PDB file of C-alpha atoms in Angstrom:
ATOM      1  CA  MET A   1      54.491  75.339  97.181  1.00 43.00           C
ATOM      2  CA  SER A   2      52.803  78.732  97.276  1.00 47.00           C
ATOM      3  CA  ALA A   3      50.196  79.872  99.764  1.00 58.00           C
ATOM      4  CA  GLY A   4      47.594  80.056  96.970  1.00 86.00           C
ATOM      5  CA  PRO A   5      46.355  76.437  96.920  1.00 89.00           C
ATOM      6  CA  PHE A   6      46.096  76.287 100.706  1.00 88.00           C
ATOM      7  CA  ALA A   7      44.219  79.580 100.767  1.00 91.00           C
ATOM      8  CA  ASP A   8      41.862  78.278  98.069  1.00 94.00           C
ATOM      9  CA  ALA A   9      41.280  75.057 100.014  1.00 93.00           C
ATOM     10  CA  LEU A  10      40.520  76.923 103.229  1.00 93.00           C
ATOM     11  CA  ALA A  11      38.115  79.263 101.445  1.00 93.00           C
ATOM     12  CA  MET A  12      36.227  76.431  99.752  1.00 95.00           C
ATOM     13  CA  GLN A  13      36.032  74.413 102.954  1.00 94.00           C
ATOM     14  CA  ALA A  14      34.759  77.402 104.921  1.00 93.00           C
ATOM     15  CA  ALA A  15      32.094  78.124 102.282  1.00 95.00           C
ATOM     16  CA  ALA A  16      30.956  74.498 102.324  1.00 95.00           C
ATOM     17  CA  ALA A  17      30.901  74.462 106.128  1.00 93.00           C
ATOM     18  CA  ALA A  18      28.710  77.569 106.158  1.00 94.00           C
ATOM     19  CA  GLU A  19      26.104  75.524 104.248  1.00 94.00           C
ATOM     20  CA  GLY A  20      26.382  72.643 106.703  1.00 93.00           C
ATOM     21  CA  PHE A  21      28.765  70.420 104.693  1.00 94.00           C
ATOM     22  CA  ASP A  22      31.340  69.718 107.410  1.00 93.00           C
ATOM     23  CA  TRP A  23      32.279  67.253 110.134  1.00 88.00           C
ATOM     24  CA  ASP A  24      30.298  67.638 113.341  1.00 86.00           C
ATOM     25  CA  ASP A  25      32.381  64.958 115.086  1.00 86.00           C
ATOM     26  CA  PRO A  26      36.131  65.746 115.382  1.00 83.00           C
ATOM     27  CA  GLN A  27      36.939  62.043 115.204  1.00 91.00           C
ATOM     28  CA  GLY A  28      35.745  62.096 111.612  1.00 91.00           C
ATOM     29  CA  LEU A  29      38.610  64.446 110.731  1.00 91.00           C
ATOM     30  CA  TRP A  30      41.243  62.063 112.057  1.00 94.00           C
ATOM     31  CA  ASP A  31      39.588  59.036 110.470  1.00 94.00           C
ATOM     32  CA  LYS A  32      39.572  60.805 107.096  1.00 93.00           C
ATOM     33  CA  LEU A  33      43.214  61.808 107.522  1.00 95.00           C
ATOM     34  CA  ALA A  34      44.164  58.171 108.194  1.00 95.00           C
ATOM     35  CA  GLU A  35      42.147  57.137 105.129  1.00 96.00           C
ATOM     36  CA  GLU A  36      43.963  59.630 102.893  1.00 95.00           C
ATOM     37  CA  ILE A  37      47.360  58.511 104.194  1.00 97.00           C
ATOM     38  CA  GLY A  38      46.442  54.897 103.475  1.00 96.00           C
ATOM     39  CA  GLU A  39      45.323  55.710  99.930  1.00 96.00           C
ATOM     40  CA  LEU A  40      48.589  57.565  99.254  1.00 97.00           C
ATOM     41  CA  ARG A  41      50.595  54.590 100.496  1.00 96.00           C
ATOM     42  CA  GLU A  42      48.661  52.220  98.245  1.00 96.00           C
ATOM     43  CA  ALA A  43      48.908  54.354  95.084  1.00 95.00           C
ATOM     44  CA  ARG A  44      50.881  52.467  92.430  1.00 93.00           C
ATOM     45  CA  ASP A  45      51.916  55.050  89.839  1.00 95.00           C
ATOM     46  CA  ALA A  46      53.094  58.659  89.809  1.00 96.00           C
ATOM     47  CA  ALA A  47      49.800  60.126  88.576  1.00 96.00           C
ATOM     48  CA  HIS A  48      47.805  58.311  91.232  1.00 96.00           C
ATOM     49  CA  ARG A  49      50.300  59.283  93.966  1.00 96.00           C
ATOM     50  CA  GLN A  50      50.092  62.911  92.856  1.00 97.00           C
ATOM     51  CA  GLU A  51      46.295  62.830  93.107  1.00 96.00           C
ATOM     52  CA  GLU A  52      46.321  61.161  96.525  1.00 96.00           C
ATOM     53  CA  LEU A  53      48.949  63.581  97.812  1.00 97.00           C
ATOM     54  CA  GLY A  54      46.644  66.431  96.787  1.00 96.00           C
ATOM     55  CA  ASP A  55      43.761  64.845  98.689  1.00 96.00           C
ATOM     56  CA  LEU A  56      45.979  64.459 101.745  1.00 96.00           C
ATOM     57  CA  LEU A  57      47.087  68.108 101.646  1.00 96.00           C
ATOM     58  CA  PHE A  58      43.465  69.196 101.206  1.00 96.00           C
ATOM     59  CA  MET A  59      42.586  67.206 104.314  1.00 95.00           C
ATOM     60  CA  ILE A  60      45.476  68.763 106.248  1.00 95.00           C
ATOM     61  CA  ALA A  61      44.135  72.191 105.309  1.00 93.00           C
ATOM     62  CA  ASN A  62      40.724  71.134 106.612  1.00 94.00           C
ATOM     63  CA  ILE A  63      42.228  70.040 109.925  1.00 94.00           C
ATOM     64  CA  ALA A  64      44.080  73.348 110.162  1.00 92.00           C
ATOM     65  CA  ARG A  65      40.771  75.160 109.627  1.00 93.00           C
ATOM     66  CA  HIS A  66      39.073  73.185 112.387  1.00 93.00           C
ATOM     67  CA  LEU A  67      41.965  73.861 114.755  1.00 91.00           C
ATOM     68  CA  ASP A  68      42.031  77.545 113.752  1.00 91.00           C
ATOM     69  CA  LEU A  69      45.657  77.274 112.613  1.00 90.00           C
ATOM     70  CA  ASP A  70      47.529  78.747 109.647  1.00 90.00           C
ATOM     71  CA  PRO A  71      48.946  75.793 107.661  1.00 90.00           C
ATOM     72  CA  MET A  72      51.525  77.920 105.818  1.00 89.00           C
ATOM     73  CA  ALA A  73      52.775  79.463 109.060  1.00 87.00           C
ATOM     74  CA  ALA A  74      53.010  75.981 110.554  1.00 88.00           C
ATOM     75  CA  LEU A  75      55.005  74.739 107.562  1.00 90.00           C
ATOM     76  CA  ALA A  76      57.300  77.778 107.686  1.00 86.00           C
ATOM     77  CA  ALA A  77      57.975  77.097 111.363  1.00 83.00           C
ATOM     78  CA  ALA A  78      58.696  73.434 110.609  1.00 89.00           C
ATOM     79  CA  ASN A  79      61.109  74.498 107.852  1.00 89.00           C
ATOM     80  CA  ALA A  80      62.921  76.811 110.253  1.00 81.00           C
ATOM     81  CA  LYS A  81      63.097  74.063 112.877  1.00 83.00           C
ATOM     82  CA  PHE A  82      64.588  71.639 110.362  1.00 90.00           C
ATOM     83  CA  ARG A  83      67.181  74.228 109.276  1.00 86.00           C
ATOM     84  CA  ARG A  84      68.201  74.798 112.895  1.00 78.00           C
ATOM     85  CA  ARG A  85      68.500  71.133 113.751  1.00 85.00           C
ATOM     86  CA  TYR A  86      70.131  70.048 110.518  1.00 90.00           C
ATOM     87  CA  GLY A  87      72.545  72.945 110.912  1.00 83.00           C
ATOM     88  CA  HIS A  88      73.859  71.136 113.987  1.00 78.00           C
ATOM     89  CA  VAL A  89      74.224  67.925 111.970  1.00 88.00           C
ATOM     90  CA  ALA A  90      75.890  69.739 109.059  1.00 86.00           C
ATOM     91  CA  THR A  91      78.671  71.152 111.228  1.00 78.00           C
ATOM     92  CA  HIS A  92      79.832  67.573 111.867  1.00 83.00           C
ATOM     93  CA  LEU A  93      79.606  66.166 108.322  1.00 88.00           C
ATOM     94  CA  ASP A  94      83.373  66.030 107.899  1.00 87.00           C
ATOM     95  CA  GLN A  95      83.603  63.843 111.029  1.00 88.00           C
ATOM     96  CA  LEU A  96      81.013  61.266 109.903  1.00 92.00           C
ATOM     97  CA  PRO A  97      81.622  57.929 108.177  1.00 93.00           C
ATOM     98  CA  PRO A  98      81.492  58.142 104.360  1.00 94.00           C
ATOM     99  CA  LEU A  99      78.301  57.972 102.330  1.00 95.00           C
ATOM    100  CA  GLY A 100      77.175  54.367 102.032  1.00 95.00           C
ATOM    101  CA  ASP A 101      78.448  53.382 105.465  1.00 96.00           C
ATOM    102  CA  PRO A 102      75.447  52.231 107.586  1.00 95.00           C
ATOM    103  CA  GLN A 103      76.982  53.908 110.633  1.00 95.00           C
ATOM    104  CA  ARG A 104      76.639  57.330 108.978  1.00 95.00           C
ATOM    105  CA  ILE A 105      72.856  57.555 109.466  1.00 96.00           C
ATOM    106  CA  VAL A 106      73.206  56.266 113.043  1.00 95.00           C
ATOM    107  CA  GLU A 107      75.595  59.078 113.904  1.00 93.00           C
ATOM    108  CA  MET A 108      73.497  61.637 112.033  1.00 95.00           C
ATOM    109  CA  GLU A 109      70.425  60.615 114.040  1.00 94.00           C
ATOM    110  CA  ALA A 110      72.434  60.989 117.257  1.00 90.00           C
ATOM    111  CA  LEU A 111      73.421  64.515 116.199  1.00 88.00           C
ATOM    112  CA  TRP A 112      69.786  65.296 115.336  1.00 90.00           C
ATOM    113  CA  GLN A 113      68.646  64.174 118.785  1.00 88.00           C
ATOM    114  CA  ALA A 114      71.415  66.236 120.354  1.00 81.00           C
ATOM    115  CA  ALA A 115      70.136  69.277 118.457  1.00 81.00           C
ATOM    116  CA  LYS A 116      66.645  68.670 119.846  1.00 80.00           C
ATOM    117  CA  ARG A 117      68.010  68.436 123.386  1.00 76.00           C
ATOM    118  CA  LEU A 118      69.994  71.607 122.833  1.00 71.00           C
ATOM    119  CA  GLU A 119      66.840  73.510 121.837  1.00 70.00           C
ATOM    120  CA  LYS A 120      65.116  72.422 125.042  1.00 69.00           C
ATOM    121  CA  ALA A 121      68.116  73.571 127.091  1.00 69.00           C
ATOM    122  CA  SER A 122      68.214  77.001 125.479  1.00 75.00           C
ATOM    123  CA  PRO A 123      67.298  80.043 127.560  1.00 86.00           C
ATOM    124  CA  PRO A 124      63.959  81.784 126.945  1.00 90.00           C
ATOM    125  CA  VAL A 125      63.337  84.563 124.468  1.00 94.00           C
ATOM    126  CA  LEU A 126      63.311  87.946 126.226  1.00 97.00           C
ATOM    127  CA  GLU A 127      61.303  90.910 124.985  1.00 96.00           C
ATOM    128  CA  THR A 128      61.674  94.630 125.586  1.00 97.00           C
ATOM    129  CA  PRO A 129      59.762  97.500 123.971  1.00 96.00           C
ATOM    130  CA  ARG A 130      62.210  97.615 121.051  1.00 97.00           C
ATOM    131  CA  LEU A 131      64.154  94.354 121.157  1.00 97.00           C
ATOM    132  CA  LEU A 132      63.977  90.571 121.100  1.00 97.00           C
ATOM    133  CA  ILE A 133      66.793  88.643 122.786  1.00 98.00           C
ATOM    134  CA  ARG A 134      66.844  85.014 121.707  1.00 96.00           C
ATOM    135  CA  PRO A 135      69.262  82.061 121.779  1.00 95.00           C
ATOM    136  CA  LEU A 136      71.707  81.853 118.892  1.00 95.00           C
ATOM    137  CA  THR A 137      71.256  79.240 116.168  1.00 92.00           C
ATOM    138  CA  PHE A 138      73.508  78.157 113.335  1.00 92.00           C
ATOM    139  CA  GLU A 139      71.513  80.447 111.053  1.00 93.00           C
ATOM    140  CA  ASP A 140      73.169  83.340 112.908  1.00 96.00           C
ATOM    141  CA  ALA A 141      76.596  82.412 111.506  1.00 95.00           C
ATOM    142  CA  PRO A 142      76.698  85.278 108.926  1.00 97.00           C
ATOM    143  CA  PHE A 143      75.901  87.800 111.655  1.00 98.00           C
ATOM    144  CA  ILE A 144      78.544  86.338 113.994  1.00 98.00           C
ATOM    145  CA  LEU A 145      81.121  86.473 111.204  1.00 98.00           C
ATOM    146  CA  GLU A 146      80.327  90.144 110.668  1.00 98.00           C
ATOM    147  CA  LEU A 147      80.184  91.196 114.319  1.00 98.00           C
ATOM    148  CA  LEU A 148      83.315  89.404 115.492  1.00 98.00           C
ATOM    149  CA  ASN A 149      85.357  91.087 112.767  1.00 98.00           C
ATOM    150  CA  THR A 150      84.247  94.672 113.392  1.00 97.00           C
ATOM    151  CA  PRO A 151      87.090  96.967 114.536  1.00 95.00           C
ATOM    152  CA  GLY A 152      85.402  97.607 117.870  1.00 93.00           C
ATOM    153  CA  PHE A 153      85.010  93.918 118.698  1.00 95.00           C
ATOM    154  CA  LEU A 154      88.578  93.116 117.691  1.00 95.00           C
ATOM    155  CA  SER A 155      90.091  95.978 119.688  1.00 92.00           C
ATOM    156  CA  GLN A 156      87.871  95.996 122.779  1.00 90.00           C
ATOM    157  CA  ILE A 157      86.912  92.324 123.194  1.00 92.00           C
ATOM    158  CA  GLY A 158      89.444  90.335 121.208  1.00 92.00           C
ATOM    159  CA  ASP A 159      90.149  88.330 118.086  1.00 95.00           C
ATOM    160  CA  ARG A 160      88.235  85.062 118.239  1.00 96.00           C
ATOM    161  CA  GLY A 161      89.769  83.756 115.017  1.00 96.00           C
ATOM    162  CA  VAL A 162      86.439  83.643 113.202  1.00 97.00           C
ATOM    163  CA  ARG A 163      87.172  84.144 109.499  1.00 97.00           C
ATOM    164  CA  THR A 164      84.647  81.903 107.711  1.00 96.00           C
ATOM    165  CA  LEU A 165      81.050  80.797 108.140  1.00 95.00           C
ATOM    166  CA  ASP A 166      82.304  77.409 109.351  1.00 94.00           C
ATOM    167  CA  ASP A 167      84.386  79.221 111.984  1.00 95.00           C
ATOM    168  CA  ALA A 168      81.260  81.164 113.009  1.00 96.00           C
ATOM    169  CA  ARG A 169      79.210  77.983 113.358  1.00 94.00           C
ATOM    170  CA  ARG A 170      81.921  76.404 115.504  1.00 94.00           C
ATOM    171  CA  TYR A 171      82.030  79.539 117.638  1.00 96.00           C
ATOM    172  CA  ILE A 172      78.262  79.336 118.179  1.00 95.00           C
ATOM    173  CA  GLU A 173      78.415  75.632 119.011  1.00 92.00           C
ATOM    174  CA  THR A 174      81.425  75.642 121.339  1.00 93.00           C
ATOM    175  CA  GLY A 175      80.600  78.965 123.003  1.00 95.00           C
ATOM    176  CA  PRO A 176      76.970  80.056 123.420  1.00 95.00           C
ATOM    177  CA  MET A 177      75.364  76.669 122.732  1.00 92.00           C
ATOM    178  CA  ALA A 178      77.742  74.884 125.086  1.00 91.00           C
ATOM    179  CA  SER A 179      76.887  77.463 127.749  1.00 93.00           C
ATOM    180  CA  TYR A 180      73.153  76.930 127.198  1.00 91.00           C
ATOM    181  CA  ARG A 181      73.617  73.205 127.811  1.00 86.00           C
ATOM    182  CA  GLN A 182      75.838  73.597 130.840  1.00 86.00           C
ATOM    183  CA  HIS A 183      74.362  76.626 132.569  1.00 89.00           C
ATOM    184  CA  GLY A 184      70.984  77.449 131.014  1.00 87.00           C
ATOM    185  CA  PHE A 185      72.243  80.847 129.855  1.00 93.00           C
ATOM    186  CA  GLY A 186      74.775  82.355 127.457  1.00 96.00           C
ATOM    187  CA  MET A 187      75.298  85.023 124.840  1.00 97.00           C
ATOM    188  CA  ALA A 188      72.147  85.576 122.785  1.00 97.00           C
ATOM    189  CA  ALA A 189      71.199  87.403 119.610  1.00 98.00           C
ATOM    190  CA  VAL A 190      69.635  90.857 119.974  1.00 98.00           C
ATOM    191  CA  LEU A 191      67.105  91.769 117.275  1.00 98.00           C
ATOM    192  CA  ARG A 192      65.154  94.923 116.562  1.00 96.00           C
ATOM    193  CA  ARG A 193      61.453  94.165 116.840  1.00 95.00           C
ATOM    194  CA  ASP A 194      60.451  96.666 114.153  1.00 95.00           C
ATOM    195  CA  SER A 195      62.737  95.310 111.415  1.00 94.00           C
ATOM    196  CA  GLY A 196      63.803  91.873 112.623  1.00 94.00           C
ATOM    197  CA  ASP A 197      67.442  92.838 112.040  1.00 96.00           C
ATOM    198  CA  THR A 198      70.039  91.232 114.294  1.00 98.00           C
ATOM    199  CA  ILE A 199      72.100  94.055 115.770  1.00 98.00           C
ATOM    200  CA  GLY A 200      74.129  92.580 118.601  1.00 98.00           C
ATOM    201  CA  LEU A 201      74.830  90.036 121.299  1.00 98.00           C
ATOM    202  CA  CYS A 202      73.947  90.173 124.975  1.00 98.00           C
ATOM    203  CA  GLY A 203      73.901  87.550 127.677  1.00 97.00           C
ATOM    204  CA  LEU A 204      75.354  86.035 130.810  1.00 97.00           C
ATOM    205  CA  LEU A 205      78.614  84.102 130.987  1.00 96.00           C
ATOM    206  CA  LYS A 206      80.225  81.819 133.555  1.00 94.00           C
ATOM    207  CA  ARG A 207      83.999  81.956 133.285  1.00 93.00           C
ATOM    208  CA  ASP A 208      86.322  79.624 135.151  1.00 91.00           C
ATOM    209  CA  THR A 209      88.403  82.681 136.064  1.00 93.00           C
ATOM    210  CA  LEU A 210      85.598  84.600 137.806  1.00 94.00           C
ATOM    211  CA  ALA A 211      83.678  83.610 140.922  1.00 91.00           C
ATOM    212  CA  ASP A 212      80.474  85.286 139.736  1.00 94.00           C
ATOM    213  CA  VAL A 213      78.437  85.190 136.540  1.00 95.00           C
ATOM    214  CA  ASP A 214      79.233  88.183 134.312  1.00 97.00           C
ATOM    215  CA  ILE A 215      77.263  90.018 131.667  1.00 98.00           C
ATOM    216  CA  GLY A 216      78.552  90.577 128.155  1.00 97.00           C
ATOM    217  CA  TYR A 217      77.362  92.590 125.184  1.00 97.00           C
ATOM    218  CA  ALA A 218      78.554  93.641 121.731  1.00 97.00           C
ATOM    219  CA  PHE A 219      76.734  95.494 118.960  1.00 97.00           C
ATOM    220  CA  LEU A 220      77.231  96.362 115.329  1.00 97.00           C
ATOM    221  CA  PRO A 221      78.399  99.943 114.727  1.00 96.00           C
ATOM    222  CA  THR A 222      75.064 100.752 113.072  1.00 95.00           C
ATOM    223  CA  ALA A 223      73.350 100.135 116.434  1.00 95.00           C
ATOM    224  CA  PHE A 224      75.605 102.399 118.488  1.00 95.00           C
ATOM    225  CA  GLY A 225      74.254 105.384 120.376  1.00 94.00           C
ATOM    226  CA  GLN A 226      70.605 104.298 120.465  1.00 96.00           C
ATOM    227  CA  GLY A 227      70.354 102.821 123.951  1.00 97.00           C
ATOM    228  CA  HIS A 228      70.118  99.229 122.710  1.00 97.00           C
ATOM    229  CA  ALA A 229      72.864  97.915 125.003  1.00 97.00           C
ATOM    230  CA  VAL A 230      71.231  99.348 128.131  1.00 98.00           C
ATOM    231  CA  GLU A 231      67.817  98.022 127.112  1.00 98.00           C
ATOM    232  CA  ALA A 232      69.105  94.528 126.302  1.00 98.00           C
ATOM    233  CA  CYS A 233      71.291  94.297 129.406  1.00 98.00           C
ATOM    234  CA  ALA A 234      68.424  95.367 131.656  1.00 98.00           C
ATOM    235  CA  ALA A 235      66.314  92.467 130.327  1.00 97.00           C
ATOM    236  CA  VAL A 236      69.178  89.996 130.744  1.00 97.00           C
ATOM    237  CA  LEU A 237      69.793  91.180 134.306  1.00 97.00           C
ATOM    238  CA  GLN A 238      66.110  90.759 135.157  1.00 96.00           C
ATOM    239  CA  ASP A 239      66.220  87.207 133.794  1.00 94.00           C
ATOM    240  CA  GLY A 240      69.259  86.564 135.970  1.00 93.00           C
ATOM    241  CA  TRP A 241      67.474  87.780 139.096  1.00 93.00           C
ATOM    242  CA  THR A 242      64.123  86.076 138.494  1.00 91.00           C
ATOM    243  CA  ARG A 243      64.753  82.877 136.522  1.00 89.00           C
ATOM    244  CA  LEU A 244      68.303  82.037 137.540  1.00 91.00           C
ATOM    245  CA  LEU A 245      68.001  83.429 141.081  1.00 86.00           C
ATOM    246  CA  LEU A 246      71.429  85.042 140.915  1.00 91.00           C
ATOM    247  CA  ARG A 247      72.353  87.350 143.777  1.00 91.00           C
ATOM    248  CA  ARG A 248      75.286  89.146 142.133  1.00 95.00           C
ATOM    249  CA  ILE A 249      76.375  89.749 138.529  1.00 97.00           C
ATOM    250  CA  VAL A 250      79.693  91.264 137.478  1.00 98.00           C
ATOM    251  CA  ALA A 251      81.114  92.820 134.326  1.00 98.00           C
ATOM    252  CA  ILE A 252      84.610  93.202 132.906  1.00 97.00           C
ATOM    253  CA  VAL A 253      85.579  95.942 130.471  1.00 96.00           C
ATOM    254  CA  SER A 254      88.772  96.893 128.651  1.00 94.00           C
ATOM    255  CA  VAL A 255      90.374  99.912 130.310  1.00 93.00           C
ATOM    256  CA  GLY A 256      89.832 102.134 127.283  1.00 90.00           C
ATOM    257  CA  ASN A 257      86.235 101.116 126.551  1.00 93.00           C
ATOM    258  CA  ALA A 258      84.469 104.219 127.873  1.00 94.00           C
ATOM    259  CA  ALA A 259      81.225 103.453 126.016  1.00 93.00           C
ATOM    260  CA  SER A 260      80.800 100.096 127.749  1.00 95.00           C
ATOM    261  CA  MET A 261      81.524 101.674 131.110  1.00 96.00           C
ATOM    262  CA  ARG A 262      78.778 104.224 130.495  1.00 96.00           C
ATOM    263  CA  VAL A 263      76.361 101.373 129.809  1.00 97.00           C
ATOM    264  CA  LEU A 264      77.227  99.783 133.142  1.00 97.00           C
ATOM    265  CA  GLU A 265      76.883 103.076 134.981  1.00 97.00           C
ATOM    266  CA  LYS A 266      73.381 103.543 133.544  1.00 97.00           C
ATOM    267  CA  LEU A 267      72.514 100.049 134.772  1.00 97.00           C
ATOM    268  CA  ARG A 268      73.762 101.010 138.289  1.00 96.00           C
ATOM    269  CA  PHE A 269      76.768  98.693 138.326  1.00 98.00           C
ATOM    270  CA  ARG A 270      79.291  99.584 141.003  1.00 97.00           C
ATOM    271  CA  ASP A 271      82.951 100.166 140.088  1.00 97.00           C
ATOM    272  CA  GLU A 272      85.075  97.621 141.970  1.00 97.00           C
ATOM    273  CA  GLY A 273      88.452  98.510 140.502  1.00 96.00           C
ATOM    274  CA  PHE A 274      90.499  96.135 138.377  1.00 96.00           C
ATOM    275  CA  VAL A 275      90.826  92.415 137.761  1.00 96.00           C
ATOM    276  CA  GLN A 276      93.131  90.096 135.810  1.00 93.00           C
ATOM    277  CA  LEU A 277      91.590  86.892 134.489  1.00 92.00           C
ATOM    278  CA  THR A 278      95.003  85.178 134.405  1.00 90.00           C
ATOM    279  CA  ALA A 279      98.393  86.088 135.766  1.00 88.00           C
ATOM    280  CA  ASP A 280      99.717  87.260 132.404  1.00 88.00           C
ATOM    281  CA  ALA A 281      96.478  88.862 131.111  1.00 87.00           C
ATOM    282  CA  GLU A 282      95.816  92.583 130.804  1.00 90.00           C
ATOM    283  CA  ARG A 283      94.134  94.392 133.659  1.00 94.00           C
ATOM    284  CA  LEU A 284      90.419  94.959 133.100  1.00 96.00           C
ATOM    285  CA  ARG A 285      87.961  97.292 134.768  1.00 96.00           C
ATOM    286  CA  PHE A 286      85.691  95.348 137.105  1.00 97.00           C
ATOM    287  CA  PHE A 287      82.068  96.194 137.952  1.00 98.00           C
ATOM    288  CA  ALA A 288      79.345  94.469 139.973  1.00 97.00           C
ATOM    289  CA  ILE A 289      75.673  94.723 140.845  1.00 97.00           C
ATOM    290  CA  GLU A 290      73.602  92.902 143.484  1.00 95.00           C
ATOM    291  CA  VAL A 291      70.016  91.763 143.129  1.00 89.00           C
ATOM    292  CA  PRO A 292      67.732  94.729 143.820  1.00 85.00           C
ATOM    293  CA  LEU A 293      65.875  94.634 147.126  1.00 71.00           C
ATOM    294  CA  ALA A 294      62.167  93.894 146.765  1.00 57.00           C
TER     295      ALA A 294
END
C-alpha cells in the first residue's frame, strides 16, 4: 500500500472539515470506527469485503487526522515492531513442534510474549551530537556478522564463531539481549545520526570474572579515527552514572591495542596495570574510572 491513498484521504477530509463537515464530538469517531468494523465482518463476498475494508481504512485515516498523527509513519513503526518481535520467534523455529501440531502456535505465542518483555527490559536509546546508541535487535544480524569478522575484531577482541546470519542472531540473543534482561544494560548498536548507518557497538558488560561492570566498544574500520568511540563511550558512561547508579566502571584491553587505550585515556580512565580473566587466559591491560564528583 502506497502513501498516496492515505494522503488523498487526509486531504479530502481536511477540506471537508474546513467547510464544517466533520465530527464535533470525538465519540462519534469511535462509534463510526466500530460501525465500519462491523460492516467488514458482515460482508459476504470478496467485492463487498474490499469495499468495506476501504471504508474502514478511510475511517482510520480520519482518526489519524483528528489525533494529529501520520498513519503511514504509524504503520511503518508497527511493521518494524512486528519484524523485531517475529525475529525472536523465527530464531526458534527449528525447535518448535511441526506445522499442524496445535502446540506449535502455543509455543510461538510464548516466544512472542517473551519478545515483548525483552523490549521492555532493553536499555534506553542514548543520543549524542553525532550518534544514536540503541539496543540491538535481530535486524542487526547482518551488521554483527560483518563487524565480528573484521580483522581488528578477530585479532584484538576474539573470534566469536559467528559465520552466518543465524550465528549472528544467536549471538545477539545469548549475549546482548540476555544482558538486557538480566542487568538492564549490554552492548548496543552505534549509529550515525546523519546517515542512519550502523558503525559500531558500545555498551556495559557484567562478566563473572570481574568484580566491576566494564565498558566495551568495537567499530567498523570505516569509522576509525573520527572520535566515534570516545563520543559513544562518554554517553554510555553517563548512563552508567545516572541511570544505573554505578560508582566504578572498568575496561580491559589487549596489550597491543594502542588505539583502544588512547580512547580510555581521553575518557580519563586510570591505568591499573594488568588482569587475567582466568588462570590460563592472556594478560590484559586493566583500566578504571570512578563516578565524577558532583
